[in-house]
PDB file of C-alpha atoms in Angstrom:
ATOM      1  CA  UNK A   1      -0.057  -0.269   0.087  1.00  0.00           C
ATOM      2  CA  UNK A   2       2.922   2.430   0.420  1.00  0.00           C
ATOM      3  CA  UNK A   3       4.573   1.378  -2.314  1.00  0.00           C
ATOM      4  CA  UNK A   4       1.124   2.455  -4.418  1.00  0.00           C
ATOM      5  CA  UNK A   5       0.831   6.021  -2.417  1.00  0.00           C
ATOM      6  CA  UNK A   6       4.286   6.854  -3.314  1.00  0.00           C
ATOM      7  CA  UNK A   7       3.796   5.653  -6.985  1.00  0.00           C
ATOM      8  CA  UNK A   8       0.498   7.751  -7.040  1.00  0.00           C
ATOM      9  CA  UNK A   9       2.368  11.092  -5.830  1.00  0.00           C
ATOM     10  CA  UNK A  10       5.947  10.911  -7.707  1.00  0.00           C
ATOM     11  CA  UNK A  11       3.091  10.287 -10.857  1.00  0.00           C
ATOM     12  CA  UNK A  12       1.556  13.197  -9.386  1.00  0.00           C
ATOM     13  CA  UNK A  13       4.437  15.587  -9.594  1.00  0.00           C
ATOM     14  CA  UNK A  14       4.830  14.512 -12.749  1.00  0.00           C
ATOM     15  CA  UNK A  15       2.575  16.066 -14.480  1.00  0.00           C
ATOM     16  CA  UNK A  16       3.011  19.278 -12.120  1.00  0.00           C
ATOM     17  CA  UNK A  17       5.656  20.687 -14.732  1.00  0.00           C
ATOM     18  CA  UNK A  18       3.802  20.163 -17.551  1.00  0.00           C
ATOM     19  CA  UNK A  19       2.973  22.049 -20.698  1.00  0.00           C
ATOM     20  CA  UNK A  20       5.652  24.872 -19.172  1.00  0.00           C
ATOM     21  CA  UNK A  21       8.275  24.248 -21.043  1.00  0.00           C
ATOM     22  CA  UNK A  22       5.894  25.047 -24.603  1.00  0.00           C
ATOM     23  CA  UNK A  23       5.131  28.352 -23.405  1.00  0.00           C
ATOM     24  CA  UNK A  24       8.171  29.580 -22.570  1.00  0.00           C
ATOM     25  CA  UNK A  25       9.651  28.527 -26.180  1.00  0.00           C
ATOM     26  CA  UNK A  26       6.699  30.002 -27.968  1.00  0.00           C
ATOM     27  CA  UNK A  27       6.615  32.911 -30.266  1.00  0.00           C
ATOM     28  CA  UNK A  28       6.470  36.473 -28.858  1.00  0.00           C
ATOM     29  CA  UNK A  29       4.434  38.322 -31.363  1.00  0.00           C
ATOM     30  CA  UNK A  30       6.515  41.100 -33.153  1.00  0.00           C
ATOM     31  CA  UNK A  31       5.487  44.902 -31.755  1.00  0.00           C
ATOM     32  CA  UNK A  32       5.391  47.067 -34.764  1.00  0.00           C
ATOM     33  CA  UNK A  33       6.584  51.235 -33.424  1.00  0.00           C
ATOM     34  CA  UNK A  34       5.263  54.179 -35.578  1.00  0.00           C
ATOM     35  CA  UNK A  35       7.866  57.075 -36.353  1.00  0.00           C
ATOM     36  CA  UNK A  36       6.857  60.183 -36.138  1.00  0.00           C
ATOM     37  CA  UNK A  37       7.652  60.596 -39.839  1.00  0.00           C
ATOM     38  CA  UNK A  38       5.295  57.733 -40.130  1.00  0.00           C
ATOM     39  CA  UNK A  39       2.338  59.906 -38.393  1.00  0.00           C
ATOM     40  CA  UNK A  40       3.946  63.332 -39.887  1.00  0.00           C
ATOM     41  CA  UNK A  41       2.853  62.225 -43.798  1.00  0.00           C
ATOM     42  CA  UNK A  42      -0.959  61.049 -43.076  1.00  0.00           C
ATOM     43  CA  UNK A  43      -1.404  64.889 -42.623  1.00  0.00           C
ATOM     44  CA  UNK A  44      -2.658  67.188 -40.010  1.00  0.00           C
ATOM     45  CA  UNK A  45      -3.893  66.288 -36.499  1.00  0.00           C
ATOM     46  CA  UNK A  46      -6.673  68.201 -34.172  1.00  0.00           C
ATOM     47  CA  UNK A  47      -7.126  68.695 -30.792  1.00  0.00           C
ATOM     48  CA  UNK A  48      -9.928  69.837 -28.841  1.00  0.00           C
ATOM     49  CA  UNK A  49      -8.951  72.183 -25.915  1.00  0.00           C
ATOM     50  CA  UNK A  50     -10.838  72.822 -23.285  1.00  0.00           C
ATOM     51  CA  UNK A  51     -11.003  76.581 -21.493  1.00  0.00           C
ATOM     52  CA  UNK A  52     -12.926  77.901 -17.979  1.00  0.00           C
ATOM     53  CA  UNK A  53     -14.047  80.957 -17.038  1.00  0.00           C
ATOM     54  CA  UNK A  54     -11.167  80.890 -14.467  1.00  0.00           C
ATOM     55  CA  UNK A  55      -7.682  79.507 -14.399  1.00  0.00           C
ATOM     56  CA  UNK A  56      -8.442  77.731 -11.423  1.00  0.00           C
ATOM     57  CA  UNK A  57     -11.413  76.110 -13.531  1.00  0.00           C
ATOM     58  CA  UNK A  58      -8.763  73.501 -14.633  1.00  0.00           C
ATOM     59  CA  UNK A  59      -8.961  71.258 -12.424  1.00  0.00           C
ATOM     60  CA  UNK A  60     -11.904  71.223 -11.849  1.00  0.00           C
ATOM     61  CA  UNK A  61     -12.685  71.063 -15.695  1.00  0.00           C
ATOM     62  CA  UNK A  62     -10.288  67.468 -15.999  1.00  0.00           C
ATOM     63  CA  UNK A  63     -11.986  66.087 -12.932  1.00  0.00           C
ATOM     64  CA  UNK A  64     -15.370  66.621 -14.442  1.00  0.00           C
ATOM     65  CA  UNK A  65     -13.838  64.639 -18.145  1.00  0.00           C
ATOM     66  CA  UNK A  66     -12.907  61.696 -16.036  1.00  0.00           C
ATOM     67  CA  UNK A  67     -16.051  61.842 -14.227  1.00  0.00           C
ATOM     68  CA  UNK A  68     -18.050  61.442 -17.433  1.00  0.00           C
ATOM     69  CA  UNK A  69     -15.930  59.587 -19.024  1.00  0.00           C
ATOM     70  CA  UNK A  70     -14.074  61.968 -21.321  1.00  0.00           C
ATOM     71  CA  UNK A  71      -9.865  61.507 -22.195  1.00  0.00           C
ATOM     72  CA  UNK A  72      -8.631  64.898 -21.826  1.00  0.00           C
ATOM     73  CA  UNK A  73      -4.218  65.334 -20.768  1.00  0.00           C
ATOM     74  CA  UNK A  74      -3.287  68.345 -19.056  1.00  0.00           C
ATOM     75  CA  UNK A  75      -1.174  70.882 -21.110  1.00  0.00           C
ATOM     76  CA  UNK A  76       2.391  73.710 -19.658  1.00  0.00           C
ATOM     77  CA  UNK A  77       2.881  75.655 -22.188  1.00  0.00           C
ATOM     78  CA  UNK A  78       4.734  79.346 -21.721  1.00  0.00           C
ATOM     79  CA  UNK A  79       3.499  78.600 -17.829  1.00  0.00           C
ATOM     80  CA  UNK A  80      -0.338  77.756 -18.556  1.00  0.00           C
ATOM     81  CA  UNK A  81      -2.080  74.945 -18.304  1.00  0.00           C
ATOM     82  CA  UNK A  82      -3.620  73.745 -20.783  1.00  0.00           C
ATOM     83  CA  UNK A  83      -6.832  70.731 -21.189  1.00  0.00           C
ATOM     84  CA  UNK A  84      -6.129  68.584 -24.401  1.00  0.00           C
ATOM     85  CA  UNK A  85      -8.389  66.041 -25.720  1.00  0.00           C
ATOM     86  CA  UNK A  86      -7.242  63.970 -29.276  1.00  0.00           C
ATOM     87  CA  UNK A  87      -5.129  63.851 -31.119  1.00  0.00           C
ATOM     88  CA  UNK A  88      -7.519  63.032 -33.247  1.00  0.00           C
ATOM     89  CA  UNK A  89      -6.192  62.302 -37.031  1.00  0.00           C
ATOM     90  CA  UNK A  90      -9.589  64.006 -39.419  1.00  0.00           C
ATOM     91  CA  UNK A  91     -10.982  67.950 -37.882  1.00  0.00           C
ATOM     92  CA  UNK A  92     -14.190  65.935 -37.794  1.00  0.00           C
ATOM     93  CA  UNK A  93     -13.680  63.513 -35.172  1.00  0.00           C
ATOM     94  CA  UNK A  94     -12.664  66.652 -33.456  1.00  0.00           C
ATOM     95  CA  UNK A  95     -15.611  68.406 -34.101  1.00  0.00           C
ATOM     96  CA  UNK A  96     -17.547  65.212 -33.556  1.00  0.00           C
ATOM     97  CA  UNK A  97     -16.024  65.013 -30.132  1.00  0.00           C
ATOM     98  CA  UNK A  98     -16.669  68.946 -29.849  1.00  0.00           C
ATOM     99  CA  UNK A  99     -20.146  67.827 -29.995  1.00  0.00           C
ATOM    100  CA  UNK A 100     -20.388  64.816 -27.565  1.00  0.00           C
ATOM    101  CA  UNK A 101     -18.839  67.331 -24.797  1.00  0.00           C
ATOM    102  CA  UNK A 102     -20.312  70.081 -25.149  1.00  0.00           C
ATOM    103  CA  UNK A 103     -24.109  68.611 -25.187  1.00  0.00           C
ATOM    104  CA  UNK A 104     -22.865  66.957 -21.790  1.00  0.00           C
ATOM    105  CA  UNK A 105     -22.227  70.320 -20.742  1.00  0.00           C
ATOM    106  CA  UNK A 106     -25.087  71.034 -20.564  1.00  0.00           C
ATOM    107  CA  UNK A 107     -26.982  68.381 -19.653  1.00  0.00           C
ATOM    108  CA  UNK A 108     -24.630  69.144 -16.597  1.00  0.00           C
ATOM    109  CA  UNK A 109     -25.031  72.855 -16.702  1.00  0.00           C
ATOM    110  CA  UNK A 110     -21.486  73.128 -16.851  1.00  0.00           C
ATOM    111  CA  UNK A 111     -21.661  77.448 -18.125  1.00  0.00           C
ATOM    112  CA  UNK A 112     -17.991  79.809 -19.398  1.00  0.00           C
ATOM    113  CA  UNK A 113     -16.354  76.844 -20.836  1.00  0.00           C
ATOM    114  CA  UNK A 114     -15.219  76.738 -24.570  1.00  0.00           C
ATOM    115  CA  UNK A 115     -14.324  73.761 -26.257  1.00  0.00           C
ATOM    116  CA  UNK A 116     -11.868  75.332 -29.351  1.00  0.00           C
ATOM    117  CA  UNK A 117     -11.078  72.489 -32.552  1.00  0.00           C
ATOM    118  CA  UNK A 118      -6.962  73.231 -32.974  1.00  0.00           C
ATOM    119  CA  UNK A 119      -4.537  71.478 -34.950  1.00  0.00           C
ATOM    120  CA  UNK A 120      -1.954  69.562 -33.392  1.00  0.00           C
ATOM    121  CA  UNK A 121       1.636  70.615 -33.594  1.00  0.00           C
ATOM    122  CA  UNK A 122       3.937  68.916 -34.626  1.00  0.00           C
ATOM    123  CA  UNK A 123       6.287  68.363 -32.128  1.00  0.00           C
ATOM    124  CA  UNK A 124       5.123  68.436 -28.493  1.00  0.00           C
TER     125      UNK A 124
END
């Protein structure tokens, strides 16, 4: 009986590591990197800038955008904070997002907030 338990234990332990070597040998997919020159050849890109009435509104606006599932970036330019959404590949995409955010602002009764579609600078 003791030999039988020992044989079962050895067989069970022998099967524990099975299949681990197969995953390690599997080739990993190649990562395709895009260069800045490839992005430049596709044409201009567009950003949507969200402006509040006061400078203190930057944190309030960015927090509100996050709460409403709008992805934005706060960028410092010339000592001023700007809230940008994008970049978008076409001006039409940026304008569609502008209408979507504007509708959400109206529903939330947010006033004195401007949404501007701007051309995305080549290097930031």
